[in-house]
PDB file of C-alpha atoms in Angstrom:
ATOM      1  CA  MET N   1     -15.539   2.274  36.786  1.00 33.00           C
ATOM      2  CA  LYS N   2     -14.924   1.672  32.982  1.00 53.00           C
ATOM      3  CA  ASN N   3     -16.401   1.207  30.185  1.00 59.00           C
ATOM      4  CA  LYS N   4     -15.092  -1.995  28.345  1.00 80.00           C
ATOM      5  CA  GLU N   5     -14.188  -0.572  25.138  1.00 88.00           C
ATOM      6  CA  ILE N   6     -14.103  -3.491  22.385  1.00 95.00           C
ATOM      7  CA  ILE N   7     -11.635  -2.661  19.787  1.00 97.00           C
ATOM      8  CA  GLY N   8     -11.940  -4.105  16.391  1.00 98.00           C
ATOM      9  CA  LEU N   9      -8.892  -3.981  13.734  1.00 98.00           C
ATOM     10  CA  ALA N  10      -9.697  -4.604  10.210  1.00 98.00           C
ATOM     11  CA  LEU N  11      -6.851  -5.217   7.959  1.00 98.00           C
ATOM     12  CA  GLY N  12      -6.934  -4.644   4.235  1.00 97.00           C
ATOM     13  CA  SER N  13      -6.388  -5.846   0.801  1.00 96.00           C
ATOM     14  CA  GLY N  14      -3.014  -4.752  -1.546  1.00 91.00           C
ATOM     15  CA  GLY N  15      -0.652  -7.449  -2.272  1.00 87.00           C
ATOM     16  CA  PHE N  16       3.123  -6.945  -1.250  1.00 86.00           C
ATOM     17  CA  ARG N  17       1.983  -3.725   0.549  1.00 91.00           C
ATOM     18  CA  GLY N  18       0.294  -6.349   3.337  1.00 93.00           C
ATOM     19  CA  PHE N  19       3.443  -6.645   5.144  1.00 93.00           C
ATOM     20  CA  ALA N  20       2.850  -3.068   6.566  1.00 96.00           C
ATOM     21  CA  HIS N  21       0.157  -4.746   8.621  1.00 97.00           C
ATOM     22  CA  LEU N  22       2.799  -6.288  10.583  1.00 97.00           C
ATOM     23  CA  GLY N  23       4.321  -2.950  11.480  1.00 97.00           C
ATOM     24  CA  VAL N  24       0.529  -1.940  12.287  1.00 98.00           C
ATOM     25  CA  ILE N  25      -0.264  -4.693  14.722  1.00 98.00           C
ATOM     26  CA  GLN N  26       3.332  -4.337  16.275  1.00 96.00           C
ATOM     27  CA  THR N  27       2.932  -0.741  17.114  1.00 97.00           C
ATOM     28  CA  LEU N  28      -0.725  -1.344  18.708  1.00 98.00           C
ATOM     29  CA  GLU N  29       0.707  -3.827  20.837  1.00 96.00           C
ATOM     30  CA  LYS N  30       3.825  -1.382  22.043  1.00 96.00           C
ATOM     31  CA  HIS N  31       1.207   1.068  23.328  1.00 97.00           C
ATOM     32  CA  GLY N  32      -0.856  -1.336  25.118  1.00 96.00           C
ATOM     33  CA  ILE N  33      -3.827  -0.852  22.989  1.00 96.00           C
ATOM     34  CA  PRO N  34      -5.851  -4.474  22.641  1.00 95.00           C
ATOM     35  CA  ILE N  35      -7.207  -6.143  19.614  1.00 97.00           C
ATOM     36  CA  HIS N  36     -10.519  -8.015  20.855  1.00 97.00           C
ATOM     37  CA  MET N  37     -11.478  -9.092  16.880  1.00 98.00           C
ATOM     38  CA  VAL N  38      -9.596  -8.792  13.751  1.00 98.00           C
ATOM     39  CA  SER N  39     -11.286  -9.308   9.783  1.00 98.00           C
ATOM     40  CA  GLY N  40      -9.352  -9.024   6.825  1.00 98.00           C
ATOM     41  CA  ALA N  41      -9.196  -9.171   3.281  1.00 98.00           C
ATOM     42  CA  SER N  42      -6.734 -10.829   0.648  1.00 95.00           C
ATOM     43  CA  ILE N  43      -3.182 -10.418   2.127  1.00 94.00           C
ATOM     44  CA  GLY N  44      -4.955  -8.746   4.985  1.00 97.00           C
ATOM     45  CA  SER N  45      -6.966 -11.991   5.726  1.00 97.00           C
ATOM     46  CA  TRP N  46      -3.726 -13.652   5.789  1.00 95.00           C
ATOM     47  CA  VAL N  47      -2.406 -11.131   8.637  1.00 97.00           C
ATOM     48  CA  ALA N  48      -5.362 -11.291  10.539  1.00 98.00           C
ATOM     49  CA  ALA N  49      -5.184 -15.128  10.649  1.00 97.00           C
ATOM     50  CA  HIS N  50      -1.816 -15.549  11.684  1.00 96.00           C
ATOM     51  CA  TYR N  51      -2.521 -12.999  14.225  1.00 97.00           C
ATOM     52  CA  ALA N  52      -5.731 -14.457  15.402  1.00 97.00           C
ATOM     53  CA  LEU N  53      -4.108 -17.532  15.947  1.00 95.00           C
ATOM     54  CA  HIS N  54      -0.778 -17.094  17.189  1.00 93.00           C
ATOM     55  CA  ARG N  55      -1.117 -12.914  18.326  1.00 92.00           C
ATOM     56  CA  ASP N  56       2.510 -12.613  17.196  1.00 91.00           C
ATOM     57  CA  MET N  57       3.758 -11.036  14.558  1.00 90.00           C
ATOM     58  CA  ILE N  58       7.335 -11.129  14.740  1.00 89.00           C
ATOM     59  CA  LYS N  59       7.070 -14.269  14.628  1.00 87.00           C
ATOM     60  CA  MET N  60       5.291 -13.921  11.031  1.00 89.00           C
ATOM     61  CA  GLU N  61       8.154 -11.613   9.914  1.00 88.00           C
ATOM     62  CA  LYS N  62      10.501 -14.383  10.829  1.00 86.00           C
ATOM     63  CA  GLU N  63       8.597 -16.988   8.806  1.00 83.00           C
ATOM     64  CA  ILE N  64       7.857 -14.575   5.766  1.00 82.00           C
ATOM     65  CA  THR N  65      12.070 -13.661   5.585  1.00 80.00           C
ATOM     66  CA  GLU N  66      13.862 -16.621   6.339  1.00 79.00           C
ATOM     67  CA  ASN N  67      14.712 -18.318   3.356  1.00 69.00           C
ATOM     68  CA  PRO N  68      13.343 -16.272   0.863  1.00 60.00           C
ATOM     69  CA  ARG N  69      14.455 -18.447  -2.191  1.00 61.00           C
ATOM     70  CA  GLU N  70      12.752 -21.294  -0.965  1.00 60.00           C
ATOM     71  CA  LYS N  71       9.512 -19.117  -1.076  1.00 55.00           C
ATOM     72  CA  LEU N  72       9.722 -18.081  -4.282  1.00 51.00           C
ATOM     73  CA  PRO N  73       8.127 -20.923  -6.069  1.00 49.00           C
ATOM     74  CA  ILE N  74       5.096 -20.594  -4.180  1.00 56.00           C
ATOM     75  CA  LEU N  75       4.661 -17.474  -6.702  1.00 54.00           C
ATOM     76  CA  PHE N  76       5.667 -20.029  -9.526  1.00 50.00           C
ATOM     77  CA  ASP N  77       3.435 -22.809  -9.333  1.00 51.00           C
ATOM     78  CA  LEU N  78       1.957 -22.230 -12.214  1.00 48.00           C
ATOM     79  CA  SER N  79      -1.668 -23.075 -14.170  1.00 51.00           C
ATOM     80  CA  TRP N  80      -2.804 -22.257 -17.448  1.00 51.00           C
ATOM     81  CA  ARG N  81      -6.795 -22.213 -16.317  1.00 55.00           C
ATOM     82  CA  GLY N  82      -8.389 -19.314 -14.429  1.00 48.00           C
ATOM     83  CA  GLY N  83      -5.172 -17.667 -13.383  1.00 45.00           C
ATOM     84  CA  PHE N  84      -1.046 -18.230 -13.724  1.00 52.00           C
ATOM     85  CA  VAL N  85      -0.493 -19.842 -10.138  1.00 64.00           C
ATOM     86  CA  ASN N  86      -2.337 -22.581  -9.716  1.00 67.00           C
ATOM     87  CA  GLY N  87      -2.119 -21.843  -5.447  1.00 66.00           C
ATOM     88  CA  ASP N  88      -1.858 -25.277  -4.031  1.00 80.00           C
ATOM     89  CA  LYS N  89       1.993 -24.480  -3.071  1.00 81.00           C
ATOM     90  CA  PHE N  90       0.709 -21.481  -1.545  1.00 82.00           C
ATOM     91  CA  GLU N  91      -1.931 -23.200   0.469  1.00 85.00           C
ATOM     92  CA  LYS N  92       0.547 -25.610   1.488  1.00 86.00           C
ATOM     93  CA  PHE N  93       2.882 -22.726   2.676  1.00 85.00           C
ATOM     94  CA  LEU N  94      -0.762 -21.074   4.477  1.00 89.00           C
ATOM     95  CA  LYS N  95      -0.972 -24.712   6.256  1.00 89.00           C
ATOM     96  CA  LYS N  96       2.433 -24.936   7.748  1.00 87.00           C
ATOM     97  CA  ASP N  97       1.666 -20.934   9.004  1.00 88.00           C
ATOM     98  CA  LEU N  98      -2.034 -21.904  10.434  1.00 91.00           C
ATOM     99  CA  GLY N  99      -2.219 -25.605  10.762  1.00 88.00           C
ATOM    100  CA  SER N 100      -5.653 -27.117   9.701  1.00 85.00           C
ATOM    101  CA  ASN N 101      -7.373 -25.391  12.155  1.00 88.00           C
ATOM    102  CA  ASP N 102     -11.166 -24.034  11.993  1.00 94.00           C
ATOM    103  CA  ILE N 103     -11.658 -19.817  11.567  1.00 96.00           C
ATOM    104  CA  SER N 104     -14.636 -20.201  14.913  1.00 95.00           C
ATOM    105  CA  GLN N 105     -11.793 -21.784  17.133  1.00 94.00           C
ATOM    106  CA  THR N 106      -9.241 -18.619  17.101  1.00 96.00           C
ATOM    107  CA  PRO N 107      -8.338 -17.298  20.020  1.00 96.00           C
ATOM    108  CA  THR N 108      -9.192 -14.373  18.648  1.00 97.00           C
ATOM    109  CA  PRO N 109     -12.428 -14.099  16.583  1.00 98.00           C
ATOM    110  CA  LEU N 110     -11.589 -13.535  12.919  1.00 98.00           C
ATOM    111  CA  PHE N 111     -14.141 -12.880  10.142  1.00 98.00           C
ATOM    112  CA  VAL N 112     -12.440 -13.402   6.670  1.00 98.00           C
ATOM    113  CA  VAL N 113     -13.928 -12.112   3.591  1.00 98.00           C
ATOM    114  CA  ALA N 114     -13.218 -13.505  -0.004  1.00 97.00           C
ATOM    115  CA  THR N 115     -16.079 -12.790  -3.262  1.00 97.00           C
ATOM    116  CA  ASP N 116     -18.223 -15.543  -5.008  1.00 97.00           C
ATOM    117  CA  LEU N 117     -17.397 -15.381  -8.371  1.00 95.00           C
ATOM    118  CA  ALA N 118     -20.119 -16.631  -9.743  1.00 95.00           C
ATOM    119  CA  SER N 119     -22.686 -14.203  -8.027  1.00 96.00           C
ATOM    120  CA  GLY N 120     -20.089 -11.070  -7.059  1.00 95.00           C
ATOM    121  CA  GLU N 121     -21.275 -11.260  -3.721  1.00 96.00           C
ATOM    122  CA  GLU N 122     -18.960 -10.489  -0.409  1.00 97.00           C
ATOM    123  CA  VAL N 123     -19.153 -14.019   1.629  1.00 97.00           C
ATOM    124  CA  VAL N 124     -18.293 -13.674   5.191  1.00 98.00           C
ATOM    125  CA  PHE N 125     -16.388 -16.589   6.709  1.00 98.00           C
ATOM    126  CA  GLU N 126     -16.640 -17.067  10.661  1.00 96.00           C
ATOM    127  CA  LYS N 127     -16.055 -21.175  10.308  1.00 95.00           C
ATOM    128  CA  GLY N 128     -14.313 -23.441   7.963  1.00 96.00           C
ATOM    129  CA  LYS N 129     -11.017 -24.618   7.333  1.00 95.00           C
ATOM    130  CA  ILE N 130      -8.539 -21.653   7.891  1.00 96.00           C
ATOM    131  CA  SER N 131      -5.749 -22.111   5.199  1.00 94.00           C
ATOM    132  CA  SER N 132      -8.486 -22.922   2.328  1.00 94.00           C
ATOM    133  CA  ILE N 133     -10.286 -20.072   3.096  1.00 96.00           C
ATOM    134  CA  VAL N 134      -7.639 -17.474   3.388  1.00 96.00           C
ATOM    135  CA  ARG N 135      -6.164 -18.925   0.191  1.00 94.00           C
ATOM    136  CA  ALA N 136      -9.685 -17.766  -1.113  1.00 95.00           C
ATOM    137  CA  SER N 137      -9.485 -14.670  -0.094  1.00 96.00           C
ATOM    138  CA  CYS N 138      -5.774 -13.943  -1.178  1.00 92.00           C
ATOM    139  CA  ALA N 139      -6.864 -15.203  -5.416  1.00 91.00           C
ATOM    140  CA  VAL N 140      -6.123 -12.322  -6.810  1.00 88.00           C
ATOM    141  CA  PRO N 141      -8.224 -12.708 -10.545  1.00 84.00           C
ATOM    142  CA  LEU N 142      -5.674 -13.584 -13.074  1.00 75.00           C
ATOM    143  CA  VAL N 143      -2.747 -14.179 -11.051  1.00 79.00           C
ATOM    144  CA  PHE N 144      -4.399 -16.788  -9.005  1.00 83.00           C
ATOM    145  CA  LYS N 145      -6.308 -19.354 -10.137  1.00 85.00           C
ATOM    146  CA  PRO N 146     -10.093 -19.235  -8.314  1.00 89.00           C
ATOM    147  CA  VAL N 147     -10.288 -21.369  -5.345  1.00 92.00           C
ATOM    148  CA  GLU N 148     -13.301 -23.695  -5.485  1.00 92.00           C
ATOM    149  CA  TYR N 149     -14.746 -24.182  -1.244  1.00 93.00           C
ATOM    150  CA  GLN N 150     -17.902 -25.592  -0.531  1.00 92.00           C
ATOM    151  CA  LYS N 151     -19.089 -25.992  -3.898  1.00 92.00           C
ATOM    152  CA  ARG N 152     -18.683 -22.306  -4.666  1.00 95.00           C
ATOM    153  CA  LEU N 153     -15.546 -20.508  -6.556  1.00 94.00           C
ATOM    154  CA  PHE N 154     -14.008 -17.529  -4.550  1.00 96.00           C
ATOM    155  CA  VAL N 155     -11.395 -14.916  -5.534  1.00 95.00           C
ATOM    156  CA  ASP N 156     -10.159 -11.616  -3.377  1.00 95.00           C
ATOM    157  CA  GLY N 157     -12.046 -10.488  -0.827  1.00 96.00           C
ATOM    158  CA  GLY N 158     -10.679  -6.802  -1.820  1.00 94.00           C
ATOM    159  CA  LEU N 159     -12.873  -6.927  -4.719  1.00 95.00           C
ATOM    160  CA  SER N 160     -16.392  -6.561  -2.829  1.00 96.00           C
ATOM    161  CA  ASN N 161     -14.808  -5.277   0.594  1.00 97.00           C
ATOM    162  CA  PRO N 162     -11.107  -4.494   1.037  1.00 96.00           C
ATOM    163  CA  VAL N 163     -11.191  -2.804   4.393  1.00 98.00           C
ATOM    164  CA  PRO N 164     -13.829  -5.186   5.870  1.00 98.00           C
ATOM    165  CA  CYS N 165     -14.662  -2.838   8.875  1.00 98.00           C
ATOM    166  CA  ASP N 166     -18.035  -2.999   8.520  1.00 97.00           C
ATOM    167  CA  ILE N 167     -18.275  -6.732   9.584  1.00 98.00           C
ATOM    168  CA  LEU N 168     -16.508  -5.464  13.200  1.00 98.00           C
ATOM    169  CA  LYS N 169     -18.954  -2.899  13.695  1.00 97.00           C
ATOM    170  CA  LYS N 170     -22.174  -5.941  13.337  1.00 97.00           C
ATOM    171  CA  LYS N 171     -19.823  -8.151  15.360  1.00 97.00           C
ATOM    172  CA  GLY N 172     -20.056  -5.586  18.304  1.00 96.00           C
ATOM    173  CA  ALA N 173     -16.792  -3.840  17.875  1.00 97.00           C
ATOM    174  CA  THR N 174     -17.270  -0.088  19.598  1.00 95.00           C
ATOM    175  CA  LEU N 175     -13.858   1.085  17.970  1.00 96.00           C
ATOM    176  CA  VAL N 176     -12.729  -0.177  14.857  1.00 98.00           C
ATOM    177  CA  ILE N 177      -9.604   0.724  13.209  1.00 98.00           C
ATOM    178  CA  GLY N 178      -9.073  -0.004   9.418  1.00 98.00           C
ATOM    179  CA  VAL N 179      -5.881  -0.168   7.738  1.00 98.00           C
ATOM    180  CA  ASN N 180      -6.322   1.096   4.436  1.00 97.00           C
ATOM    181  CA  LEU N 181      -3.341   0.389   1.861  1.00 95.00           C
ATOM    182  CA  TYR N 182      -4.324   1.961  -0.919  1.00 92.00           C
ATOM    183  CA  HIS N 183      -2.830   5.312  -1.071  1.00 88.00           C
ATOM    184  CA  GLN N 184      -3.936   8.742  -2.935  1.00 81.00           C
ATOM    185  CA  ASN N 185       0.208   9.018  -3.354  1.00 81.00           C
ATOM    186  CA  GLU N 186      -0.178   6.166  -5.777  1.00 72.00           C
ATOM    187  CA  PHE N 187      -1.588   8.566  -8.334  1.00 70.00           C
ATOM    188  CA  VAL N 188       1.452  10.862  -8.648  1.00 70.00           C
ATOM    189  CA  ASN N 189       2.638   9.537 -12.339  1.00 71.00           C
ATOM    190  CA  LYS N 190       0.841  11.071 -14.835  1.00 70.00           C
ATOM    191  CA  LYS N 191       2.553   9.172 -18.313  1.00 75.00           C
ATOM    192  CA  PHE N 192       0.787   5.979 -19.161  1.00 68.00           C
ATOM    193  CA  THR N 193       0.996   3.449 -21.433  1.00 71.00           C
ATOM    194  CA  MET N 194      -2.167   1.240 -22.804  1.00 66.00           C
ATOM    195  CA  THR N 195      -0.679  -1.191 -20.029  1.00 66.00           C
ATOM    196  CA  LYS N 196      -0.499   1.477 -17.339  1.00 67.00           C
ATOM    197  CA  VAL N 197      -3.980   2.770 -18.282  1.00 74.00           C
ATOM    198  CA  VAL N 198      -5.527  -1.130 -17.349  1.00 67.00           C
ATOM    199  CA  LEU N 199      -3.288  -0.979 -14.464  1.00 69.00           C
ATOM    200  CA  ARG N 200      -3.970   2.575 -13.203  1.00 68.00           C
ATOM    201  CA  SER N 201      -7.744   1.763 -14.030  1.00 76.00           C
ATOM    202  CA  GLY N 202      -7.656  -1.010 -11.345  1.00 73.00           C
ATOM    203  CA  ARG N 203      -5.752   1.067  -8.647  1.00 76.00           C
ATOM    204  CA  ILE N 204      -8.635   3.632  -8.860  1.00 80.00           C
ATOM    205  CA  ALA N 205     -11.630   0.763  -8.604  1.00 83.00           C
ATOM    206  CA  LEU N 206      -9.983  -0.500  -5.565  1.00 85.00           C
ATOM    207  CA  HIS N 207      -8.966   2.796  -3.880  1.00 86.00           C
ATOM    208  CA  ASN N 208     -12.298   4.220  -4.166  1.00 86.00           C
ATOM    209  CA  LEU N 209     -13.803   0.989  -3.181  1.00 89.00           C
ATOM    210  CA  ALA N 210     -11.422   1.034  -0.206  1.00 91.00           C
ATOM    211  CA  ASN N 211     -12.366   4.824   0.762  1.00 91.00           C
ATOM    212  CA  ASN N 212     -15.958   3.556   0.995  1.00 93.00           C
ATOM    213  CA  SER N 213     -15.264   0.351   3.434  1.00 92.00           C
ATOM    214  CA  CYS N 214     -13.408   2.636   5.290  1.00 95.00           C
ATOM    215  CA  LYS N 215     -16.591   4.967   6.500  1.00 96.00           C
ATOM    216  CA  PHE N 216     -17.333   2.205   8.734  1.00 96.00           C
ATOM    217  CA  ALA N 217     -13.777   2.575  10.624  1.00 97.00           C
ATOM    218  CA  ASP N 218     -13.776   5.174  13.733  1.00 96.00           C
ATOM    219  CA  ILE N 219      -9.821   5.255  12.881  1.00 97.00           C
ATOM    220  CA  VAL N 220      -8.138   4.457   9.535  1.00 98.00           C
ATOM    221  CA  ILE N 221      -4.492   3.948   9.416  1.00 98.00           C
ATOM    222  CA  SER N 222      -3.064   4.929   5.783  1.00 96.00           C
ATOM    223  CA  PRO N 223       0.776   3.798   5.415  1.00 96.00           C
ATOM    224  CA  ASP N 224       2.100   5.301   2.232  1.00 94.00           C
ATOM    225  CA  LEU N 225       3.712   2.951   0.369  1.00 91.00           C
ATOM    226  CA  SER N 226       3.691   4.335  -3.243  1.00 87.00           C
ATOM    227  CA  GLU N 227       7.047   3.955  -3.685  1.00 86.00           C
ATOM    228  CA  PHE N 228       7.003   0.518  -3.841  1.00 81.00           C
ATOM    229  CA  VAL N 229       3.986   0.571  -6.386  1.00 76.00           C
ATOM    230  CA  ASN N 230       5.657  -0.067  -9.246  1.00 65.00           C
ATOM    231  CA  SER N 231       9.378  -0.877  -8.165  1.00 60.00           C
ATOM    232  CA  VAL N 232       8.532  -4.586  -6.394  1.00 55.00           C
ATOM    233  CA  LYS N 233       9.155  -7.304  -8.440  1.00 55.00           C
ATOM    234  CA  LEU N 234       8.000 -10.678  -7.944  1.00 55.00           C
ATOM    235  CA  LYS N 235      11.474 -11.873  -6.858  1.00 59.00           C
ATOM    236  CA  LYS N 236      11.330  -8.877  -4.406  1.00 62.00           C
ATOM    237  CA  TYR N 237       8.307 -10.115  -2.574  1.00 67.00           C
ATOM    238  CA  PHE N 238      10.057 -12.276   0.463  1.00 72.00           C
ATOM    239  CA  ASP N 239      13.153  -9.890   0.114  1.00 79.00           C
ATOM    240  CA  PRO N 240      14.047  -8.789   3.756  1.00 84.00           C
ATOM    241  CA  GLU N 241      15.214  -5.408   3.258  1.00 88.00           C
ATOM    242  CA  THR N 242      11.885  -4.642   0.911  1.00 88.00           C
ATOM    243  CA  ILE N 243       9.907  -6.102   3.831  1.00 89.00           C
ATOM    244  CA  GLU N 244      11.401  -4.448   6.427  1.00 92.00           C
ATOM    245  CA  LYS N 245      11.004  -1.123   5.013  1.00 93.00           C
ATOM    246  CA  ILE N 246       7.365  -2.229   4.433  1.00 93.00           C
ATOM    247  CA  ILE N 247       7.173  -3.042   8.010  1.00 95.00           C
ATOM    248  CA  GLN N 248       8.545   0.223   9.311  1.00 96.00           C
ATOM    249  CA  ILE N 249       6.120   2.690   7.155  1.00 97.00           C
ATOM    250  CA  GLY N 250       3.180   0.692   8.533  1.00 97.00           C
ATOM    251  CA  VAL N 251       4.684   1.465  12.308  1.00 97.00           C
ATOM    252  CA  ARG N 252       5.465   4.851  11.691  1.00 98.00           C
ATOM    253  CA  SER N 253       1.941   5.453   9.719  1.00 98.00           C
ATOM    254  CA  THR N 254       0.429   3.724  13.374  1.00 98.00           C
ATOM    255  CA  GLU N 255       2.499   6.065  15.342  1.00 98.00           C
ATOM    256  CA  LYS N 256       0.881   9.062  13.802  1.00 97.00           C
ATOM    257  CA  VAL N 257      -2.837   7.765  15.339  1.00 97.00           C
ATOM    258  CA  ILE N 258      -1.964   6.139  18.384  1.00 97.00           C
ATOM    259  CA  PRO N 259      -2.933   9.974  19.974  1.00 97.00           C
ATOM    260  CA  LYS N 260      -6.585   9.248  18.255  1.00 96.00           C
ATOM    261  CA  ILE N 261      -6.671   5.942  19.897  1.00 95.00           C
ATOM    262  CA  LYS N 262      -5.850   6.972  22.909  1.00 94.00           C
ATOM    263  CA  ALA N 263      -8.017   9.968  23.022  1.00 93.00           C
ATOM    264  CA  ALA N 264     -10.935   7.361  21.399  1.00 91.00           C
ATOM    265  CA  LEU N 265     -10.805   4.989  24.662  1.00 89.00           C
ATOM    266  CA  LYS N 266     -10.175   7.690  27.447  1.00 83.00           C
ATOM    267  CA  LYS N 267     -13.819   8.980  26.246  1.00 76.00           C
ATOM    268  CA  HIS N 268     -15.042   5.513  27.549  1.00 62.00           C
ATOM    269  CA  GLU N 269     -13.514   5.915  30.791  1.00 58.00           C
ATOM    270  CA  ILE N 270     -16.044   6.974  33.846  1.00 41.00           C
TER     271      ILE N 270
END
């Protein structure tokens, strides 16, 4: 007889680093580790939503890397009110990938985090239009214009809960795997200009907040993407070669914890 383990996967925020999530999921699937529910913040919400709907990371990788020049205009949908990027083109892109589905209808239970700009509160979405909610969760301040949805203004979910592990615990997951994209190795450079001080300060805040979020995880996967932090420019965001390197880092970091995951699963066998 076996007790059924309920596995939850929390996909963290981190901008371009989020392509590592594809490698994480591909590796879990390769080893036959099921994902019964998934949560996400910011870029993690997009990957989580795609998985919850399609369960096909190869399909997502293909969609992202095909015709990169056609995708770059998504990031140049200029706005001068609330952020440099309006976000309408991004939402159209998300609709193409996610459709007009409701979060509550995904085959795998999905929970998406966004941050209420007025109150600063974390908001967890379990129902509502999936493309609009993912867009809201990905609305990085100053980069993307805040998203008005259900008469509230939302910004990046990573500002309130960058690796939403606690949500999965509350929803009944018995084993939570968190993917933290903010790695300690990002803090190697010790030479600072005024601009670098501001950028480093933001990363420190997110790094510490993500570590706090991961306290609710049973197992944490930490892809080291520090080599890309200062080298990836906007034009490289959909570059197939760069994305593949990031995916493979996700693969390798997951392979390292597979024995720990399997050991945790074995403990629940009777």
